[in-house]
């Protein structure tokens, strides 16, 4: 299966992609995770991306397209792209990459949530500094406050989950990314899942629309 997960920041793309790729043994490619890792390690990519990410802007298309092209070249089986594409130019570049490898997308899953849910999810999101695992202070809390269940690492709030940056990210989503819903609808690839319910319910719906 070759899938992309679409939706605003905080829709649950990362959470669902993690569950779904484990169950179906697919590669999980999150451009946000790749970029955060590069920032943490201080690589040239990280140094370039940080300024955009901290302010809630998108990293330039050529940079993220190169990351995804390289990742896709390295995998044989199916995948879930989480957080990519985010612009029409990225969607077109993805079509070209897949065409050249004689592949095609099976579906674009749109996680549809209302804006209040998104704001609550982003303000309570916590990430492990060591392994990147994802929590929510109320909805998906760790067993011990501030400590990762998986590796014991420290949990922190992402710089771009602060309210003023969240506003900008939602604006960028509406302007740059939301048009992709129509892009994939026109190509008959769009599958919509209402993503406000708890993760297990969203997961079930996701299974149904992709069956
Ligand atoms: P995205 O990758 O779309 O930005 P995440 O998967 O990181 O979103 O989810 C955002 C926050 O909401 C995280 O803190 C996550 O733990 C929490 N979350 C994700 N899905 C749900 C859900 N279905 N119900 C409640 N909280 C959720
Ligand atoms: P995410 O973890 O998906 O919320 O992404 C965090 C940040 O990384 C975004 O706000 C962007 O700055 C950057 N980013 C992630 N994916 C992309 C993409 N496909 N295109 C441009 N920027 C991206």
GROMACS .gro file of C-alpha atoms and ligand atoms in nm:
model
  261
    1UNK     CA    1   0.000   0.000   0.000
    2UNK     CA    2   0.124   0.347  -0.086
    3UNK     CA    3  -0.055   0.613   0.114
    4UNK     CA    4  -0.036   0.975   0.214
    5UNK     CA    5  -0.194   1.113   0.531
    6UNK     CA    6  -0.330   1.464   0.492
    7UNK     CA    7  -0.477   1.703   0.745
    8UNK     CA    8  -0.403   2.008   0.959
    9UNK     CA    9  -0.133   2.009   1.226
   10UNK     CA   10  -0.266   1.814   1.524
   11UNK     CA   11  -0.512   1.606   1.318
   12UNK     CA   12  -0.338   1.290   1.439
   13UNK     CA   13  -0.140   1.205   1.123
   14UNK     CA   14   0.168   1.095   1.318
   15UNK     CA   15  -0.034   0.899   1.573
   16UNK     CA   16  -0.235   0.713   1.309
   17UNK     CA   17   0.063   0.660   1.079
   18UNK     CA   18   0.255   0.502   1.366
   19UNK     CA   19  -0.029   0.258   1.447
   20UNK     CA   20  -0.115   0.181   1.085
   21UNK     CA   21   0.240   0.121   0.960
   22UNK     CA   22   0.312  -0.112   1.254
   23UNK     CA   23   0.002  -0.317   1.186
   24UNK     CA   24   0.056  -0.336   0.810
   25UNK     CA   25   0.437  -0.344   0.807
   26UNK     CA   26   0.477  -0.033   0.598
   27UNK     CA   27   0.749   0.230   0.606
   28UNK     CA   28   0.649   0.544   0.800
   29UNK     CA   29   0.801   0.854   0.641
   30UNK     CA   30   0.738   1.172   0.841
   31UNK     CA   31   0.909   1.478   0.695
   32UNK     CA   32   0.851   1.662   1.026
   33UNK     CA   33   1.034   1.388   1.221
   34UNK     CA   34   1.320   1.380   0.968
   35UNK     CA   35   1.358   1.759   0.987
   36UNK     CA   36   1.340   1.766   1.370
   37UNK     CA   37   1.607   1.498   1.386
   38UNK     CA   38   1.830   1.702   1.152
   39UNK     CA   39   1.778   2.011   1.372
   40UNK     CA   40   1.866   1.810   1.685
   41UNK     CA   41   2.186   1.681   1.526
   42UNK     CA   42   2.280   2.023   1.390
   43UNK     CA   43   2.335   1.899   1.034
   44UNK     CA   44   2.343   2.146   0.739
   45UNK     CA   45   1.981   2.043   0.660
   46UNK     CA   46   1.884   2.106   1.022
   47UNK     CA   47   2.050   2.447   1.031
   48UNK     CA   48   1.864   2.546   0.717
   49UNK     CA   49   1.526   2.408   0.826
   50UNK     CA   50   1.522   2.541   1.184
   51UNK     CA   51   1.441   2.903   1.101
   52UNK     CA   52   1.136   2.800   0.897
   53UNK     CA   53   1.010   2.544   1.147
   54UNK     CA   54   1.040   2.768   1.453
   55UNK     CA   55   0.824   3.035   1.291
   56UNK     CA   56   0.562   2.792   1.161
   57UNK     CA   57   0.658   2.840   0.795
   58UNK     CA   58   0.709   2.558   0.548
   59UNK     CA   59   1.060   2.444   0.463
   60UNK     CA   60   1.125   2.514   0.089
   61UNK     CA   61   0.978   2.259  -0.153
   62UNK     CA   62   1.311   2.158  -0.313
   63UNK     CA   63   1.453   2.067   0.030
   64UNK     CA   64   1.164   1.841   0.137
   65UNK     CA   65   1.116   1.689  -0.208
   66UNK     CA   66   1.484   1.584  -0.208
   67UNK     CA   67   1.440   1.421   0.136
   68UNK     CA   68   1.134   1.225   0.024
   69UNK     CA   69   1.286   1.120  -0.310
   70UNK     CA   70   1.586   0.980  -0.124
   71UNK     CA   71   1.371   0.797   0.132
   72UNK     CA   72   1.144   0.644  -0.131
   73UNK     CA   73   1.443   0.529  -0.336
   74UNK     CA   74   1.558   0.332  -0.033
   75UNK     CA   75   1.241   0.129   0.028
   76UNK     CA   76   1.092  -0.168  -0.158
   77UNK     CA   77   0.746  -0.212  -0.010
   78UNK     CA   78   0.458   0.014   0.082
   79UNK     CA   79   0.469   0.335   0.281
   80UNK     CA   80   0.274   0.605   0.457
   81UNK     CA   81   0.386   0.961   0.390
   82UNK     CA   82   0.298   1.168   0.696
   83UNK     CA   83   0.312   1.547   0.655
   84UNK     CA   84   0.411   1.532   0.287
   85UNK     CA   85   0.303   1.667   0.041
   86UNK     CA   86   0.206   2.002   0.190
   87UNK     CA   87   0.194   2.215  -0.127
   88UNK     CA   88   0.072   2.162  -0.482
   89UNK     CA   89   0.433   2.172  -0.605
   90UNK     CA   90   0.518   1.889  -0.362
   91UNK     CA   91   0.217   1.686  -0.476
   92UNK     CA   92   0.324   1.723  -0.839
   93UNK     CA   93   0.683   1.633  -0.752
   94UNK     CA   94   0.557   1.321  -0.573
   95UNK     CA   95   0.354   1.216  -0.879
   96UNK     CA   96   0.669   1.251  -1.089
   97UNK     CA   97   0.885   1.050  -0.846
   98UNK     CA   98   0.624   0.772  -0.838
   99UNK     CA   99   0.578   0.777  -1.217
  100UNK     CA  100   0.949   0.737  -1.269
  101UNK     CA  101   0.955   0.431  -1.044
  102UNK     CA  102   0.640   0.289  -1.208
  103UNK     CA  103   0.450   0.326  -0.886
  104UNK     CA  104   0.131   0.504  -0.796
  105UNK     CA  105  -0.054   0.612  -0.485
  106UNK     CA  106  -0.334   0.391  -0.355
  107UNK     CA  107  -0.504   0.661  -0.152
  108UNK     CA  108  -0.474   1.001   0.014
  109UNK     CA  109  -0.631   0.977   0.359
  110UNK     CA  110  -0.770   1.307   0.482
  111UNK     CA  111  -0.800   1.327   0.862
  112UNK     CA  112  -1.083   1.573   0.906
  113UNK     CA  113  -1.097   1.744   1.249
  114UNK     CA  114  -1.251   2.061   1.376
  115UNK     CA  115  -1.027   2.350   1.470
  116UNK     CA  116  -1.101   2.341   1.846
  117UNK     CA  117  -0.980   1.981   1.859
  118UNK     CA  118  -0.661   2.076   1.678
  119UNK     CA  119  -0.582   2.363   1.916
  120UNK     CA  120  -0.640   2.141   2.224
  121UNK     CA  121  -0.428   1.862   2.079
  122UNK     CA  122  -0.136   2.085   1.987
  123UNK     CA  123  -0.127   2.268   2.320
  124UNK     CA  124  -0.115   1.935   2.509
  125UNK     CA  125   0.123   1.750   2.277
  126UNK     CA  126   0.450   1.634   2.432
  127UNK     CA  127   0.739   1.466   2.251
  128UNK     CA  128   1.024   1.253   2.381
  129UNK     CA  129   1.359   1.425   2.341
  130UNK     CA  130   1.536   1.092   2.296
  131UNK     CA  131   1.313   0.872   2.076
  132UNK     CA  132   1.053   1.117   1.941
  133UNK     CA  133   0.750   0.926   2.085
  134UNK     CA  134   0.431   1.128   2.092
  135UNK     CA  135   0.206   1.192   2.397
  136UNK     CA  136  -0.075   1.420   2.505
  137UNK     CA  137  -0.099   1.547   2.862
  138UNK     CA  138  -0.470   1.456   2.884
  139UNK     CA  139  -0.560   1.230   2.592
  140UNK     CA  140  -0.255   1.004   2.577
  141UNK     CA  141  -0.055   1.070   2.895
  142UNK     CA  142   0.265   0.880   2.983
  143UNK     CA  143   0.260   0.658   3.296
  144UNK     CA  144   0.496   0.901   3.476
  145UNK     CA  145   0.449   1.270   3.407
  146UNK     CA  146   0.722   1.414   3.185
  147UNK     CA  147   0.890   1.076   3.126
  148UNK     CA  148   0.872   0.864   2.808
  149UNK     CA  149   0.715   0.518   2.860
  150UNK     CA  150   0.926   0.370   2.581
  151UNK     CA  151   1.279   0.489   2.661
  152UNK     CA  152   1.268   0.694   2.985
  153UNK     CA  153   1.361   1.012   2.793
  154UNK     CA  154   1.244   1.360   2.892
  155UNK     CA  155   0.919   1.486   2.738
  156UNK     CA  156   0.908   1.841   2.603
  157UNK     CA  157   0.671   2.076   2.423
  158UNK     CA  158   0.764   2.145   2.063
  159UNK     CA  159   0.878   2.502   1.999
  160UNK     CA  160   0.618   2.529   1.720
  161UNK     CA  161   0.330   2.410   1.943
  162UNK     CA  162   0.328   2.746   2.127
  163UNK     CA  163  -0.003   2.930   2.062
  164UNK     CA  164   0.139   3.212   1.846
  165UNK     CA  165   0.319   2.965   1.617
  166UNK     CA  166   0.014   2.736   1.606
  167UNK     CA  167  -0.193   3.022   1.465
  168UNK     CA  168   0.061   3.072   1.187
  169UNK     CA  169   0.078   2.698   1.110
  170UNK     CA  170  -0.300   2.675   1.077
  171UNK     CA  171  -0.294   2.972   0.842
  172UNK     CA  172  -0.021   2.811   0.632
  173UNK     CA  173  -0.221   2.487   0.629
  174UNK     CA  174  -0.534   2.662   0.500
  175UNK     CA  175  -0.344   2.850   0.233
  176UNK     CA  176  -0.090   2.595   0.109
  177UNK     CA  177  -0.205   2.246   0.207
  178UNK     CA  178  -0.587   2.242   0.215
  179UNK     CA  179  -0.602   2.274  -0.170
  180UNK     CA  180  -0.451   1.924  -0.187
  181UNK     CA  181  -0.784   1.783  -0.069
  182UNK     CA  182  -0.931   1.877  -0.406
  183UNK     CA  183  -0.617   1.772  -0.589
  184UNK     CA  184  -0.662   1.414  -0.465
  185UNK     CA  185  -1.041   1.420  -0.483
  186UNK     CA  186  -1.019   1.501  -0.855
  187UNK     CA  187  -0.789   1.203  -0.901
  188UNK     CA  188  -1.034   0.981  -0.713
  189UNK     CA  189  -0.778   0.904  -0.442
  190UNK     CA  190  -0.929   1.091  -0.149
  191UNK     CA  191  -1.058   0.892   0.152
  192UNK     CA  192  -1.193   1.098   0.440
  193UNK     CA  193  -1.188   0.991   0.804
  194UNK     CA  194  -1.347   1.200   1.080
  195UNK     CA  195  -1.057   1.231   1.319
  196UNK     CA  196  -1.210   1.394   1.630
  197UNK     CA  197  -1.280   1.066   1.820
  198UNK     CA  198  -1.016   0.882   2.028
  199UNK     CA  199  -0.724   0.716   1.843
  200UNK     CA  200  -0.865   0.360   1.848
  201UNK     CA  201  -1.189   0.476   1.685
  202UNK     CA  202  -1.008   0.676   1.419
  203UNK     CA  203  -0.790   0.372   1.356
  204UNK     CA  204  -1.100   0.156   1.300
  205UNK     CA  205  -1.248   0.403   1.053
  206UNK     CA  206  -0.917   0.423   0.873
  207UNK     CA  207  -0.919   0.043   0.836
  208UNK     CA  208  -1.271   0.064   0.690
  209UNK     CA  209  -1.204   0.335   0.429
  210UNK     CA  210  -0.891   0.154   0.312
  211UNK     CA  211  -1.043  -0.196   0.304
  212LIG     P1  212  -0.014   1.550   1.356
  212LIG     O1  213   0.093   1.449   1.321
  212LIG     O2  214  -0.129   1.548   1.260
  212LIG     O3  215   0.040   1.689   1.377
  212LIG     P2  216  -0.023   1.409   1.612
  212LIG     O4  217  -0.040   1.265   1.573
  212LIG     O5  218   0.113   1.453   1.657
  212LIG     O6  219  -0.078   1.507   1.495
  212LIG     O7  220  -0.132   1.440   1.726
  212LIG     C1  221  -0.137   1.567   1.791
  212LIG     C2  222  -0.160   1.549   1.941
  212LIG     O8  223  -0.291   1.496   1.963
  212LIG     C3  224  -0.063   1.452   2.009
  212LIG     O9  225  -0.035   1.502   2.138
  212LIG     C4  226  -0.138   1.320   2.015
  212LIG    O10  227  -0.097   1.248   2.129
  212LIG     C5  228  -0.284   1.367   2.028
  212LIG     N1  229  -0.380   1.283   1.953
  212LIG     C6  230  -0.360   1.228   1.831
  212LIG     N2  231  -0.470   1.161   1.789
  212LIG     C7  232  -0.563   1.179   1.886
  212LIG     C8  233  -0.700   1.137   1.902
  212LIG     N3  234  -0.762   1.064   1.808
  212LIG     N4  235  -0.764   1.174   2.014
  212LIG     C9  236  -0.702   1.248   2.107
  212LIG     N5  237  -0.576   1.290   2.101
  212LIG    C10  238  -0.505   1.257   1.991
  213LIG     P1  239   0.505   1.837   1.135
  213LIG     O1  240   0.587   1.754   1.230
  213LIG     O2  241   0.451   1.757   1.021
  213LIG     O3  242   0.399   1.917   1.207
  213LIG     O4  243   0.605   1.942   1.069
  213LIG     C1  244   0.673   2.037   1.149
  213LIG     C2  245   0.735   2.145   1.061
  213LIG     O5  246   0.831   2.087   0.972
  213LIG     C3  247   0.638   2.219   0.970
  213LIG     O6  248   0.570   2.327   1.034
  213LIG     C4  249   0.733   2.269   0.860
  213LIG     O7  250   0.810   2.380   0.902
  213LIG     C5  251   0.829   2.150   0.845
  213LIG     N1  252   0.777   2.052   0.746
  213LIG     C6  253   0.738   1.923   0.768
  213LIG     N2  254   0.695   1.866   0.655
  213LIG     C7  255   0.705   1.960   0.556
  213LIG     C8  256   0.673   1.963   0.418
  213LIG     N3  257   0.622   1.856   0.354
  213LIG     N4  258   0.697   2.079   0.351
  213LIG     C9  259   0.748   2.186   0.411
  213LIG     N5  260   0.778   2.191   0.542
  213LIG    C10  261   0.758   2.079   0.615
   0.00000   0.00000   0.00000
